[in-house]
Structure formats: C-alpha cells, structure tokens
PDB file of C-alpha atoms in Angstrom:
ATOM      1  CA  ALA A   1     -26.930  41.567  -6.862  1.00 73.00           C
ATOM      2  CA  ARG A   2     -25.331  40.012  -9.904  1.00 85.00           C
ATOM      3  CA  CYS A   3     -22.151  41.116 -11.630  1.00 89.00           C
ATOM      4  CA  PRO A   4     -22.454  42.726 -15.084  1.00 88.00           C
ATOM      5  CA  ALA A   5     -21.268  39.550 -16.834  1.00 88.00           C
ATOM      6  CA  CYS A   6     -23.877  37.435 -15.042  1.00 90.00           C
ATOM      7  CA  ARG A   7     -26.585  39.953 -15.949  1.00 90.00           C
ATOM      8  CA  ARG A   8     -25.523  39.872 -19.607  1.00 88.00           C
ATOM      9  CA  ALA A   9     -25.644  36.080 -19.597  1.00 88.00           C
ATOM     10  CA  ALA A  10     -29.035  36.000 -17.862  1.00 91.00           C
ATOM     11  CA  ASP A  11     -30.421  38.580 -20.305  1.00 91.00           C
ATOM     12  CA  ARG A  12     -28.824  36.759 -23.274  1.00 89.00           C
ATOM     13  CA  TYR A  13     -27.311  40.045 -24.397  1.00 87.00           C
ATOM     14  CA  PRO A  14     -23.744  39.345 -25.576  1.00 88.00           C
ATOM     15  CA  ALA A  15     -21.197  42.088 -26.106  1.00 86.00           C
ATOM     16  CA  GLY A  16     -18.921  40.039 -28.363  1.00 85.00           C
ATOM     17  CA  TYR A  17     -19.615  37.697 -31.261  1.00 85.00           C
ATOM     18  CA  VAL A  18     -17.232  35.377 -33.069  1.00 85.00           C
ATOM     19  CA  GLU A  19     -18.223  33.309 -36.086  1.00 83.00           C
ATOM     20  CA  LEU A  20     -16.027  30.609 -37.606  1.00 83.00           C
ATOM     21  CA  ALA A  21     -16.687  28.845 -40.895  1.00 78.00           C
ATOM     22  CA  GLY A  22     -15.070  26.687 -43.539  1.00 74.00           C
ATOM     23  CA  ALA A  23     -13.875  23.154 -44.092  1.00 73.00           C
ATOM     24  CA  PHE A  24     -10.912  23.898 -41.837  1.00 73.00           C
ATOM     25  CA  LEU A  25     -13.292  24.241 -38.890  1.00 79.00           C
ATOM     26  CA  SER A  26     -14.794  20.791 -39.352  1.00 79.00           C
ATOM     27  CA  THR A  27     -11.405  19.102 -39.644  1.00 81.00           C
ATOM     28  CA  HIS A  28      -9.887  20.959 -36.650  1.00 82.00           C
ATOM     29  CA  GLN A  29     -13.006  21.610 -34.584  1.00 88.00           C
ATOM     30  CA  GLU A  30     -11.847  20.082 -31.293  1.00 92.00           C
ATOM     31  CA  GLU A  31      -8.482  21.835 -31.462  1.00 90.00           C
ATOM     32  CA  ILE A  32     -10.110  25.206 -32.230  1.00 89.00           C
ATOM     33  CA  LEU A  33     -12.709  24.867 -29.454  1.00 93.00           C
ATOM     34  CA  ASN A  34      -9.974  23.967 -26.955  1.00 95.00           C
ATOM     35  CA  LEU A  35      -8.011  27.062 -28.009  1.00 93.00           C
ATOM     36  CA  ILE A  36     -11.097  29.211 -27.419  1.00 93.00           C
ATOM     37  CA  ARG A  37     -11.734  27.676 -23.970  1.00 95.00           C
ATOM     38  CA  ASN A  38      -8.082  28.151 -22.977  1.00 95.00           C
ATOM     39  CA  LEU A  39      -8.223  31.793 -24.043  1.00 94.00           C
ATOM     40  CA  GLU A  40     -11.285  32.305 -21.883  1.00 94.00           C
ATOM     41  CA  GLU A  41      -9.432  30.926 -18.849  1.00 94.00           C
ATOM     42  CA  GLN A  42      -6.464  33.220 -19.506  1.00 93.00           C
ATOM     43  CA  GLU A  43      -8.678  36.259 -20.073  1.00 90.00           C
ATOM     44  CA  LYS A  44     -10.644  35.677 -16.859  1.00 89.00           C
ATOM     45  CA  GLN A  45      -7.379  36.028 -14.904  1.00 91.00           C
ATOM     46  CA  ALA A  46      -6.957  39.625 -16.112  1.00 90.00           C
ATOM     47  CA  ARG A  47     -10.616  40.495 -16.732  1.00 89.00           C
ATOM     48  CA  PRO A  48     -12.994  38.436 -14.570  1.00 89.00           C
ATOM     49  CA  LEU A  49     -16.055  39.805 -16.380  1.00 90.00           C
ATOM     50  CA  GLU A  50     -14.907  38.451 -19.769  1.00 92.00           C
ATOM     51  CA  ARG A  51     -16.585  35.065 -20.263  1.00 92.00           C
ATOM     52  CA  ILE A  52     -17.971  32.842 -22.966  1.00 94.00           C
ATOM     53  CA  MET A  53     -21.749  32.902 -22.854  1.00 94.00           C
ATOM     54  CA  ALA A  54     -22.360  30.238 -25.484  1.00 94.00           C
ATOM     55  CA  MET A  55     -20.432  28.205 -28.007  1.00 94.00           C
ATOM     56  CA  GLU A  56     -22.543  26.453 -30.642  1.00 93.00           C
ATOM     57  CA  VAL A  57     -21.501  24.423 -33.654  1.00 91.00           C
ATOM     58  CA  GLN A  58     -24.132  23.942 -36.342  1.00 89.00           C
ATOM     59  CA  ASN A  59     -24.255  23.619 -40.129  1.00 87.00           C
ATOM     60  CA  GLY A  60     -20.464  23.834 -40.466  1.00 82.00           C
ATOM     61  CA  ARG A  61     -20.229  27.053 -38.477  1.00 85.00           C
ATOM     62  CA  CYS A  62     -19.198  27.808 -34.911  1.00 87.00           C
ATOM     63  CA  TYR A  63     -20.810  30.703 -33.066  1.00 89.00           C
ATOM     64  CA  VAL A  64     -19.268  32.071 -29.882  1.00 91.00           C
ATOM     65  CA  THR A  65     -20.860  34.818 -27.797  1.00 91.00           C
ATOM     66  CA  THR A  66     -18.991  36.592 -25.014  1.00 90.00           C
ATOM     67  CA  THR A  67     -19.848  38.930 -22.168  1.00 90.00           C
ATOM     68  CA  GLY A  68     -17.214  41.447 -23.299  1.00 86.00           C
ATOM     69  CA  VAL A  69     -15.493  42.626 -26.451  1.00 83.00           C
ATOM     70  CA  HIS A  70     -11.952  41.928 -25.216  1.00 85.00           C
ATOM     71  CA  LEU A  71     -12.383  38.154 -25.238  1.00 89.00           C
ATOM     72  CA  ALA A  72     -13.980  38.172 -28.693  1.00 86.00           C
ATOM     73  CA  ARG A  73     -11.070  40.192 -30.039  1.00 83.00           C
ATOM     74  CA  ARG A  74      -8.498  37.926 -28.377  1.00 88.00           C
ATOM     75  CA  ILE A  75     -10.170  34.859 -29.882  1.00 87.00           C
ATOM     76  CA  GLY A  76      -9.989  36.397 -33.359  1.00 82.00           C
ATOM     77  CA  GLU A  77      -6.368  37.440 -32.976  1.00 82.00           C
ATOM     78  CA  ALA A  78      -5.361  34.013 -31.629  1.00 86.00           C
ATOM     79  CA  LEU A  79      -7.087  32.216 -34.513  1.00 82.00           C
ATOM     80  CA  ALA A  80      -5.404  34.493 -37.036  1.00 78.00           C
ATOM     81  CA  ARG A  81      -1.990  33.779 -35.479  1.00 81.00           C
ATOM     82  CA  ALA A  82      -2.456  30.046 -34.943  1.00 80.00           C
ATOM     83  CA  TYR A  83      -4.025  29.154 -38.268  1.00 74.00           C
ATOM     84  CA  GLN A  84      -3.178  32.062 -40.568  1.00 69.00           C
ATOM     85  CA  ALA A  85      -6.943  32.444 -40.842  1.00 64.00           C
ATOM     86  CA  ASN A  86      -8.677  35.116 -42.863  1.00 65.00           C
ATOM     87  CA  TRP A  87      -9.951  37.148 -39.951  1.00 62.00           C
ATOM     88  CA  ILE A  88     -11.987  40.303 -39.931  1.00 61.00           C
ATOM     89  CA  LEU A  89     -11.187  41.957 -36.633  1.00 58.00           C
ATOM     90  CA  PRO A  90     -14.124  42.929 -34.457  1.00 55.00           C
ATOM     91  CA  THR A  91     -15.818  46.214 -35.220  1.00 59.00           C
ATOM     92  CA  PRO A  92     -18.680  48.040 -33.507  1.00 58.00           C
ATOM     93  CA  THR A  93     -22.140  47.317 -34.871  1.00 57.00           C
ATOM     94  CA  ALA A  94     -24.157  49.821 -36.849  1.00 53.00           C
ATOM     95  CA  THR A  95     -26.361  50.403 -33.803  1.00 45.00           C
ATOM     96  CA  GLY A  96     -23.406  51.786 -31.884  1.00 38.00           C
ATOM     97  CA  SER A  97     -23.539  49.036 -29.274  1.00 42.00           C
ATOM     98  CA  SER A  98     -20.412  47.443 -27.856  1.00 42.00           C
ATOM     99  CA  ALA A  99     -21.033  44.224 -29.786  1.00 44.00           C
ATOM    100  CA  CYS A 100     -18.422  43.046 -32.257  1.00 44.00           C
ATOM    101  CA  THR A 101     -18.269  40.400 -34.947  1.00 45.00           C
ATOM    102  CA  GLY A 102     -15.576  38.480 -36.711  1.00 47.00           C
ATOM    103  CA  THR A 103     -15.301  35.645 -39.190  1.00 53.00           C
ATOM    104  CA  ALA A 104     -12.535  33.154 -39.786  1.00 55.00           C
ATOM    105  CA  THR A 105     -12.391  30.812 -42.771  1.00 57.00           C
ATOM    106  CA  ASP A 106      -9.879  28.285 -44.013  1.00 59.00           C
ATOM    107  CA  PRO A 107      -7.098  30.214 -45.771  1.00 58.00           C
ATOM    108  CA  TYR A 108      -6.551  27.261 -48.151  1.00 58.00           C
ATOM    109  CA  GLU A 109     -10.226  26.782 -48.985  1.00 54.00           C
ATOM    110  CA  ALA A 110     -10.187  29.044 -52.032  1.00 50.00           C
ATOM    111  CA  GLY A 111      -7.803  26.734 -53.872  1.00 49.00           C
ATOM    112  CA  SER A 112      -4.512  28.331 -52.918  1.00 45.00           C
ATOM    113  CA  SER A 113      -1.678  25.986 -52.088  1.00 45.00           C
ATOM    114  CA  ARG A 114      -0.248  25.449 -48.655  1.00 44.00           C
ATOM    115  CA  PRO A 115       3.095  27.159 -47.957  1.00 44.00           C
TER     116      PRO A 115
END
C-alpha cells in the first residue's frame, strides 16, 4: 500500500501548483530553485506527505507541483518575503478541489525603481 503522497505522484494529480514568471526568474533561477528545494526539506520534517512532485522551467516560467497545499503556500509566502515578489496567495480552484495556484513576478519588471 502506498501513502497518499505517493499515490498522488503516481496518478499525476497534484494538490498544489506554483507558477513563477518574469525576468527576475531567469536572472535568479538557481537561487529560487534552491529556496524551493530547501523549503520542501523543511516542510517534510513537519508534514511528511508534503512533497514536490515536479519542478519544470520552460519558456521563462517555472512550474512547481506539490502533493499538498501547505508546501505550495509556504513556497509562495517565502518568495514574497525573500524577493518582495508580487504574489497571489493560493486559492481553491473553481472545481472545489484542494488544488491551489499562485504566481510570482519580478516586482521591478513594470518599470518601478528599486528601493
């Protein structure tokens, strides 16, 4: 018998989604991906079923899927704190499932000046 997180991964049915975009991502990609991996390790200590299912970077965007909503939310909150990113906190989908989405973009991309 598999644990719920393993079943989700095998079924390719994520509970959490995180999407990152913007020029900031391409210039800080390695740093951001390391932050996400470190958060997963921390989260697994408290919630062993919270894992990253996939992390893909393509066309200037990074897509992260997770087995639970807690990790997705923690990733979004950490990115907002670390990079003052424009972050839309995870919300339930229209279907009522436990999936959540969020998007972070470069806060300086729109032409505003750095503090």
